[in-house]
């Protein structure tokens, strides 16, 4: 009987234990990273219209901090409750509301998440860039992001009826997509207009307002191309795996701005060789899936697989405002280990910005 008890104990302790916390990779640059959020209200646009409701949105800044010691800090501050996804606590490294390091001037990068993504969905990348002396702004576009929590606690999620039509009506989907891109571009312009004031009031004049890059993933890549090619304030662009079809046009790079296309092994049939006709463009392909560029690809092996939930469970998630919906679909990393992959991806992005915003040789 004693032997049976010993065997039971050994088997019990040899079973895999579900992790109760996850720590994202530590940024490797010389700076500790700070972060703070801003609620931006565009008084020049109508307050209400049929699709978008009140025209206000959230922005998050990641920046070199005056702090000197690296800390583990709750993931997605002011979006998640204490960094929790279900019963797992996730930690990043950006300190909330810490002062900026006064060693500027720091180039600016505006980062656009994918459709349904939230402004902190690329924390690993944003923290890494900020640790090397960039100030990265990310945006939550209401009704495009899956979840937006405002300063007063109000929460905005997509309308379920609209999302059903987007998923089931092709013509409506493209009409909705065009409006979403247009509205997101307007939000970027509003942020750009406010940067000089934010530079004075919050960032102690440490921002380099003449060196601004724009990048985005998926839907955010479409936004970045459209706004980046036409806006004279934008000096260089990164498009991370945007979807291009006969109904989603590829704008012309008439001002010959540097552009980097980072591509996964998905969507290639839709794109064909069209990217090669863009002037001053570089294309890098990785054998990973479409969502490998988001934090969720790092979290997916450990956090609950919400991507496999039923339609009813997904609807309930929106109705009770539990937080951003984190879909695990398309997070495959091919032959890469997750830490190696994110090191390679962030290095690829940083080298492009170093060349075109820091003008490093």
Tab-separated table of C-alpha atoms in Angstrom:
chain	number	residue	atom	x	y	z
A	1	UNK	CA	0.000	0.000	0.000
A	2	UNK	CA	2.867	2.337	0.827
A	3	UNK	CA	4.430	1.663	-2.592
A	4	UNK	CA	1.151	2.483	-4.301
A	5	UNK	CA	0.987	5.763	-2.383
A	6	UNK	CA	4.537	6.685	-3.391
A	7	UNK	CA	3.799	5.892	-7.041
A	8	UNK	CA	0.639	8.049	-6.916
A	9	UNK	CA	2.588	10.990	-5.475
A	10	UNK	CA	5.305	10.668	-8.127
A	11	UNK	CA	2.723	10.563	-10.922
A	12	UNK	CA	0.868	13.564	-9.490
A	13	UNK	CA	3.971	15.737	-9.313
A	14	UNK	CA	5.136	14.655	-12.768
A	15	UNK	CA	1.940	15.928	-14.419
A	16	UNK	CA	2.283	19.237	-16.283
A	17	UNK	CA	1.216	22.155	-14.115
A	18	UNK	CA	-0.596	24.990	-15.814
A	19	UNK	CA	1.395	28.164	-15.399
A	20	UNK	CA	-0.251	30.814	-13.241
A	21	UNK	CA	1.834	33.628	-14.694
A	22	UNK	CA	3.684	34.510	-17.880
A	23	UNK	CA	6.477	37.067	-18.207
A	24	UNK	CA	7.033	38.570	-21.649
A	25	UNK	CA	10.622	38.794	-22.962
A	26	UNK	CA	12.675	41.540	-21.339
A	27	UNK	CA	13.567	44.430	-23.671
A	28	UNK	CA	17.278	44.422	-24.467
A	29	UNK	CA	18.009	48.108	-25.087
A	30	UNK	CA	19.825	50.469	-22.698
A	31	UNK	CA	16.650	52.167	-21.443
A	32	UNK	CA	14.027	51.031	-18.961
A	33	UNK	CA	10.608	51.493	-20.590
A	34	UNK	CA	7.727	53.685	-19.445
A	35	UNK	CA	4.161	53.785	-20.701
A	36	UNK	CA	1.138	56.041	-20.358
A	37	UNK	CA	-2.233	56.357	-22.050
A	38	UNK	CA	-4.082	59.305	-23.556
A	39	UNK	CA	-7.743	59.770	-24.360
A	40	UNK	CA	-8.119	61.843	-27.509
A	41	UNK	CA	-11.356	63.531	-28.549
A	42	UNK	CA	-11.552	64.931	-32.066
A	43	UNK	CA	-13.860	67.940	-31.831
A	44	UNK	CA	-13.506	68.637	-35.557
A	45	UNK	CA	-15.376	65.492	-36.543
A	46	UNK	CA	-19.058	64.798	-35.922
A	47	UNK	CA	-19.610	63.336	-32.490
A	48	UNK	CA	-21.926	60.662	-33.807
A	49	UNK	CA	-22.631	58.867	-37.022
A	50	UNK	CA	-24.197	55.610	-38.083
A	51	UNK	CA	-21.142	53.398	-37.557
A	52	UNK	CA	-18.678	54.836	-35.143
A	53	UNK	CA	-20.517	56.500	-32.263
A	54	UNK	CA	-18.635	59.076	-30.184
A	55	UNK	CA	-15.413	60.006	-31.961
A	56	UNK	CA	-12.872	59.556	-29.245
A	57	UNK	CA	-10.124	57.003	-29.065
A	58	UNK	CA	-7.291	55.805	-26.829
A	59	UNK	CA	-3.567	56.066	-27.487
A	60	UNK	CA	-0.749	54.348	-25.595
A	61	UNK	CA	2.850	55.593	-25.561
A	62	UNK	CA	5.913	53.448	-24.862
A	63	UNK	CA	9.060	55.488	-24.271
A	64	UNK	CA	12.527	55.525	-22.688
A	65	UNK	CA	11.996	55.976	-18.962
A	66	UNK	CA	13.988	57.868	-16.351
A	67	UNK	CA	13.818	54.766	-14.130
A	68	UNK	CA	16.991	52.746	-13.746
A	69	UNK	CA	15.769	49.264	-12.779
A	70	UNK	CA	13.767	46.828	-14.894
A	71	UNK	CA	10.495	45.688	-13.313
A	72	UNK	CA	7.805	43.141	-14.107
A	73	UNK	CA	4.599	45.135	-14.571
A	74	UNK	CA	0.987	44.035	-15.269
A	75	UNK	CA	0.274	43.439	-18.948
A	76	UNK	CA	-2.024	45.836	-20.820
A	77	UNK	CA	-2.442	48.371	-18.002
A	78	UNK	CA	-5.839	50.104	-17.929
A	79	UNK	CA	-7.185	47.503	-20.375
A	80	UNK	CA	-6.832	44.250	-18.433
A	81	UNK	CA	-7.539	43.977	-14.724
A	82	UNK	CA	-4.137	43.521	-13.025
A	83	UNK	CA	-2.731	41.912	-16.162
A	84	UNK	CA	-5.008	38.883	-15.891
A	85	UNK	CA	-6.191	36.758	-18.791
A	86	UNK	CA	-8.682	34.350	-17.240
A	87	UNK	CA	-6.772	32.991	-14.209
A	88	UNK	CA	-3.274	33.684	-15.553
A	89	UNK	CA	-1.343	36.860	-14.730
A	90	UNK	CA	0.757	38.226	-17.569
A	91	UNK	CA	3.649	40.620	-16.979
A	92	UNK	CA	5.339	43.056	-19.310
A	93	UNK	CA	8.048	45.527	-18.335
A	94	UNK	CA	6.798	49.064	-19.070
A	95	UNK	CA	6.307	51.173	-15.931
A	96	UNK	CA	3.038	53.093	-15.877
A	97	UNK	CA	3.260	56.913	-15.926
A	98	UNK	CA	6.973	57.126	-15.167
A	99	UNK	CA	8.764	60.271	-16.514
A	100	UNK	CA	10.560	60.141	-19.835
A	101	UNK	CA	14.360	59.959	-19.866
A	102	UNK	CA	15.732	63.401	-20.748
A	103	UNK	CA	18.367	62.236	-23.199
A	104	UNK	CA	16.337	62.810	-26.414
A	105	UNK	CA	15.475	63.598	-29.070
A	106	UNK	CA	13.634	60.339	-29.715
A	107	UNK	CA	12.156	59.367	-33.092
A	108	UNK	CA	8.444	58.526	-33.126
A	109	UNK	CA	6.770	55.360	-34.391
A	110	UNK	CA	2.996	55.022	-34.704
A	111	UNK	CA	1.911	51.379	-34.511
A	112	UNK	CA	-1.452	50.160	-35.838
A	113	UNK	CA	-2.860	46.817	-34.587
A	114	UNK	CA	-4.814	44.423	-36.777
A	115	UNK	CA	-8.583	44.200	-37.121
A	116	UNK	CA	-9.995	43.442	-33.674
A	117	UNK	CA	-6.602	44.030	-32.071
A	118	UNK	CA	-6.092	46.438	-29.195
A	119	UNK	CA	-3.404	49.055	-28.736
A	120	UNK	CA	-1.306	46.884	-26.400
A	121	UNK	CA	-1.422	43.744	-28.563
A	122	UNK	CA	2.191	44.333	-29.684
A	123	UNK	CA	3.710	45.051	-26.282
A	124	UNK	CA	6.790	42.876	-26.894
A	125	UNK	CA	7.726	44.889	-29.989
A	126	UNK	CA	6.811	48.276	-28.495
A	127	UNK	CA	8.823	47.695	-25.319
A	128	UNK	CA	11.846	46.558	-27.310
A	129	UNK	CA	11.774	49.630	-29.568
A	130	UNK	CA	11.281	52.007	-26.629
A	131	UNK	CA	14.234	50.454	-24.812
A	132	UNK	CA	16.412	51.490	-27.765
A	133	UNK	CA	15.350	55.130	-27.748
A	134	UNK	CA	12.098	55.290	-29.726
A	135	UNK	CA	8.734	56.630	-28.589
A	136	UNK	CA	6.009	54.308	-29.874
A	137	UNK	CA	2.349	55.363	-29.985
A	138	UNK	CA	-0.313	52.702	-30.478
A	139	UNK	CA	-4.010	53.383	-31.055
A	140	UNK	CA	-7.344	51.832	-30.117
A	141	UNK	CA	-9.873	52.633	-32.836
A	142	UNK	CA	-13.376	52.165	-31.346
A	143	UNK	CA	-15.474	49.498	-33.090
A	144	UNK	CA	-12.343	48.302	-34.919
A	145	UNK	CA	-10.587	47.216	-31.725
A	146	UNK	CA	-12.303	44.313	-29.951
A	147	UNK	CA	-12.257	46.174	-26.637
A	148	UNK	CA	-11.581	49.789	-25.620
A	149	UNK	CA	-11.661	50.951	-22.011
A	150	UNK	CA	-11.735	54.747	-21.628
A	151	UNK	CA	-10.451	56.833	-18.736
A	152	UNK	CA	-13.868	57.073	-17.060
A	153	UNK	CA	-14.333	53.299	-17.214
A	154	UNK	CA	-16.633	53.304	-20.254
A	155	UNK	CA	-16.089	50.305	-22.512
A	156	UNK	CA	-16.637	50.058	-26.258
A	157	UNK	CA	-16.796	46.777	-28.176
A	158	UNK	CA	-17.873	46.052	-31.766
A	159	UNK	CA	-21.572	45.662	-32.403
A	160	UNK	CA	-22.378	41.975	-32.761
A	161	UNK	CA	-24.846	42.604	-35.592
A	162	UNK	CA	-22.221	44.573	-37.504
A	163	UNK	CA	-19.610	41.842	-36.996
A	164	UNK	CA	-22.076	39.204	-38.175
A	165	UNK	CA	-22.700	41.180	-41.359
A	166	UNK	CA	-18.968	41.724	-41.877
A	167	UNK	CA	-18.402	37.979	-41.659
A	168	UNK	CA	-21.362	36.959	-43.811
A	169	UNK	CA	-21.881	39.684	-46.415
A	170	UNK	CA	-18.954	40.232	-48.801
A	171	UNK	CA	-20.101	43.601	-50.170
A	172	UNK	CA	-20.889	44.922	-46.709
A	173	UNK	CA	-17.469	43.684	-45.479
A	174	UNK	CA	-15.579	45.722	-48.064
A	175	UNK	CA	-17.772	48.773	-47.484
A	176	UNK	CA	-17.175	48.463	-43.723
A	177	UNK	CA	-13.446	47.931	-44.264
A	178	UNK	CA	-13.095	51.083	-46.374
A	179	UNK	CA	-14.878	53.160	-43.723
A	180	UNK	CA	-12.757	51.639	-40.952
A	181	UNK	CA	-9.527	52.455	-42.819
A	182	UNK	CA	-10.704	56.015	-43.462
A	183	UNK	CA	-11.632	56.551	-39.808
A	184	UNK	CA	-8.352	55.065	-38.586
A	185	UNK	CA	-6.395	57.400	-40.869
A	186	UNK	CA	-8.315	60.346	-39.414
A	187	UNK	CA	-7.386	59.175	-35.907
A	188	UNK	CA	-3.709	59.066	-36.897
A	189	UNK	CA	-3.941	62.620	-38.193
A	190	UNK	CA	-5.548	63.740	-34.940
A	191	UNK	CA	-2.693	62.191	-32.972
A	192	UNK	CA	-0.154	63.891	-35.239
A	193	UNK	CA	-1.847	67.239	-34.633
A	194	UNK	CA	-1.590	66.755	-30.878
A	195	UNK	CA	2.035	65.584	-30.790
A	196	UNK	CA	3.564	69.097	-30.444
A	197	UNK	CA	1.396	69.812	-27.395
A	198	UNK	CA	2.047	66.372	-25.891
A	199	UNK	CA	5.752	66.927	-26.464
A	200	UNK	CA	5.632	70.053	-24.321
A	201	UNK	CA	3.143	68.975	-21.662
A	202	UNK	CA	4.112	65.344	-21.096
A	203	UNK	CA	7.390	64.448	-22.784
A	204	UNK	CA	9.600	67.395	-21.763
A	205	UNK	CA	10.354	68.251	-25.412
A	206	UNK	CA	12.200	64.983	-25.909
A	207	UNK	CA	10.303	63.888	-29.045
A	208	UNK	CA	11.865	64.318	-32.470
A	209	UNK	CA	8.825	65.553	-34.377
A	210	UNK	CA	10.663	65.511	-37.703
A	211	UNK	CA	11.377	61.758	-37.627
A	212	UNK	CA	8.075	59.828	-37.628
A	213	UNK	CA	7.492	56.302	-38.889
A	214	UNK	CA	4.200	54.465	-39.366
A	215	UNK	CA	3.717	50.714	-39.157
A	216	UNK	CA	0.840	48.293	-38.810
A	217	UNK	CA	-0.083	44.649	-38.796
A	218	UNK	CA	-2.769	43.163	-41.069
A	219	UNK	CA	-5.605	45.754	-41.215
A	220	UNK	CA	-3.138	48.146	-39.581
A	221	UNK	CA	-0.753	47.525	-42.467
A	222	UNK	CA	-3.417	48.640	-44.946
A	223	UNK	CA	-3.943	51.788	-42.865
A	224	UNK	CA	-0.190	52.427	-42.695
A	225	UNK	CA	0.271	52.152	-46.454
A	226	UNK	CA	-2.648	54.436	-47.293
A	227	UNK	CA	-1.805	57.121	-44.734
A	228	UNK	CA	1.959	56.716	-44.862
A	229	UNK	CA	2.362	57.176	-48.601
A	230	UNK	CA	0.268	60.366	-48.712
A	231	UNK	CA	1.131	62.075	-45.405
A	232	UNK	CA	4.264	64.270	-45.606
A	233	UNK	CA	4.877	63.905	-41.850
A	234	UNK	CA	5.571	60.177	-42.272
A	235	UNK	CA	9.167	59.418	-43.271
A	236	UNK	CA	9.080	55.603	-43.570
A	237	UNK	CA	6.543	52.751	-43.401
A	238	UNK	CA	6.408	49.109	-42.318
A	239	UNK	CA	3.533	46.918	-43.479
A	240	UNK	CA	3.354	43.656	-41.530
A	241	UNK	CA	1.357	41.102	-43.516
A	242	UNK	CA	-1.563	43.207	-44.715
A	243	UNK	CA	-4.169	41.525	-46.889
A	244	UNK	CA	-4.424	42.782	-50.458
A	245	UNK	CA	-7.140	41.640	-52.862
A	246	UNK	CA	-8.883	42.928	-55.953
A	247	UNK	CA	-11.103	44.990	-53.599
A	248	UNK	CA	-8.292	46.274	-51.354
A	249	UNK	CA	-6.056	48.413	-53.519
A	250	UNK	CA	-2.346	48.938	-53.085
A	251	UNK	CA	-1.643	52.695	-53.034
A	252	UNK	CA	1.236	54.166	-55.024
A	253	UNK	CA	4.411	55.319	-53.310
A	254	UNK	CA	4.565	58.535	-55.295
A	255	UNK	CA	7.042	60.184	-52.893
A	256	UNK	CA	9.414	57.188	-52.925
A	257	UNK	CA	9.330	56.694	-49.159
A	258	UNK	CA	11.226	53.720	-47.704
A	259	UNK	CA	8.807	50.863	-47.053
A	260	UNK	CA	9.386	47.422	-45.577
A	261	UNK	CA	6.941	44.591	-46.266
A	262	UNK	CA	7.158	41.811	-43.683
A	263	UNK	CA	5.229	38.788	-44.910
A	264	UNK	CA	4.059	35.512	-43.376
A	265	UNK	CA	3.364	32.299	-45.301
A	266	UNK	CA	-0.330	33.244	-45.578
A	267	UNK	CA	-2.081	35.594	-48.041
A	268	UNK	CA	0.645	35.060	-50.655
A	269	UNK	CA	-1.814	34.059	-53.405
A	270	UNK	CA	-3.774	37.275	-52.824
A	271	UNK	CA	-0.689	39.467	-53.079
A	272	UNK	CA	1.213	37.796	-55.914
A	273	UNK	CA	4.150	39.903	-57.062
A	274	UNK	CA	2.432	43.274	-56.667
A	275	UNK	CA	4.668	44.345	-53.770
A	276	UNK	CA	7.722	44.137	-56.033
A	277	UNK	CA	6.367	46.998	-58.127
A	278	UNK	CA	6.328	49.420	-55.183
A	279	UNK	CA	9.216	51.870	-55.391
A	280	UNK	CA	11.872	51.925	-52.663
A	281	UNK	CA	10.442	48.774	-51.046
A	282	UNK	CA	12.090	45.832	-49.337
A	283	UNK	CA	10.273	42.511	-48.813
A	284	UNK	CA	11.161	40.007	-46.097
A	285	UNK	CA	9.330	36.685	-45.889
A	286	UNK	CA	9.083	34.483	-42.800
A	287	UNK	CA	7.690	30.953	-42.623
A	288	UNK	CA	5.238	31.787	-39.841
A	289	UNK	CA	1.494	32.324	-39.713
A	290	UNK	CA	-0.371	35.616	-39.928
A	291	UNK	CA	-0.756	36.293	-36.185
A	292	UNK	CA	2.822	35.326	-35.299
A	293	UNK	CA	3.704	39.035	-35.060
A	294	UNK	CA	1.367	39.692	-32.107
A	295	UNK	CA	1.936	39.005	-28.408
A	296	UNK	CA	-0.719	36.289	-28.595
A	297	UNK	CA	1.775	34.072	-30.448
A	298	UNK	CA	3.954	34.181	-27.318
A	299	UNK	CA	0.999	33.645	-24.982
A	300	UNK	CA	-0.903	31.044	-27.007
A	301	UNK	CA	0.817	27.903	-25.695
A	302	UNK	CA	-0.134	28.836	-22.122
A	303	UNK	CA	-3.295	30.944	-21.969
A	304	UNK	CA	-6.771	29.421	-22.498
A	305	UNK	CA	-7.483	28.809	-26.162
A	306	UNK	CA	-10.229	31.350	-26.621
A	307	UNK	CA	-9.915	30.954	-30.376
A	308	UNK	CA	-11.685	27.593	-30.165
A	309	UNK	CA	-14.670	28.899	-28.237
A	310	UNK	CA	-18.148	28.513	-29.671
A	311	UNK	CA	-19.984	31.423	-31.277
A	312	UNK	CA	-22.183	31.654	-28.173
A	313	UNK	CA	-19.102	31.836	-25.921
A	314	UNK	CA	-17.612	34.569	-28.100
A	315	UNK	CA	-20.870	36.550	-27.966
A	316	UNK	CA	-20.964	36.204	-24.189
A	317	UNK	CA	-17.378	37.436	-24.015
A	318	UNK	CA	-18.396	40.683	-25.741
A	319	UNK	CA	-21.606	41.134	-23.794
A	320	UNK	CA	-19.978	40.898	-20.355
A	321	UNK	CA	-16.976	43.045	-21.367
A	322	UNK	CA	-14.379	40.621	-20.063
A	323	UNK	CA	-11.555	42.208	-22.005
A	324	UNK	CA	-9.895	41.985	-25.423
A	325	UNK	CA	-10.751	38.886	-27.384
A	326	UNK	CA	-7.500	36.983	-27.974
A	327	UNK	CA	-7.844	34.595	-30.868
A	328	UNK	CA	-5.179	31.908	-31.207
A	329	UNK	CA	-5.897	31.265	-34.886
A	330	UNK	CA	-2.829	31.737	-37.092
A	331	UNK	CA	-0.228	31.942	-34.309
A	332	UNK	CA	2.007	29.152	-35.620
A	333	UNK	CA	5.740	29.940	-35.534
A	334	UNK	CA	6.961	27.232	-37.881
A	335	UNK	CA	10.319	25.888	-36.727
A	336	UNK	CA	11.053	28.854	-34.439
A	337	UNK	CA	11.004	28.699	-30.672
A	338	UNK	CA	8.910	31.619	-29.442
A	339	UNK	CA	11.744	33.530	-27.747
A	340	UNK	CA	13.981	33.133	-30.793
A	341	UNK	CA	11.182	34.232	-33.103
A	342	UNK	CA	10.367	37.434	-31.229
A	343	UNK	CA	14.055	38.304	-30.985
A	344	UNK	CA	14.382	37.917	-34.764
A	345	UNK	CA	11.192	39.824	-35.530
A	346	UNK	CA	11.940	42.782	-33.251
A	347	UNK	CA	15.518	42.923	-34.573
A	348	UNK	CA	14.226	43.079	-38.160
A	349	UNK	CA	11.878	45.972	-37.328
A	350	UNK	CA	14.479	47.853	-35.271
A	351	UNK	CA	17.116	47.670	-38.012
A	352	UNK	CA	14.730	49.277	-40.518
A	353	UNK	CA	13.849	52.119	-38.146
A	354	UNK	CA	17.497	52.615	-37.186
A	355	UNK	CA	18.330	53.106	-40.850
A	356	UNK	CA	15.454	55.407	-41.772
A	357	UNK	CA	14.651	57.321	-38.561
A	358	UNK	CA	17.990	57.326	-36.737
A	359	UNK	CA	19.856	57.267	-40.074
A	360	UNK	CA	22.332	54.765	-38.696
A	361	UNK	CA	24.702	53.283	-41.263
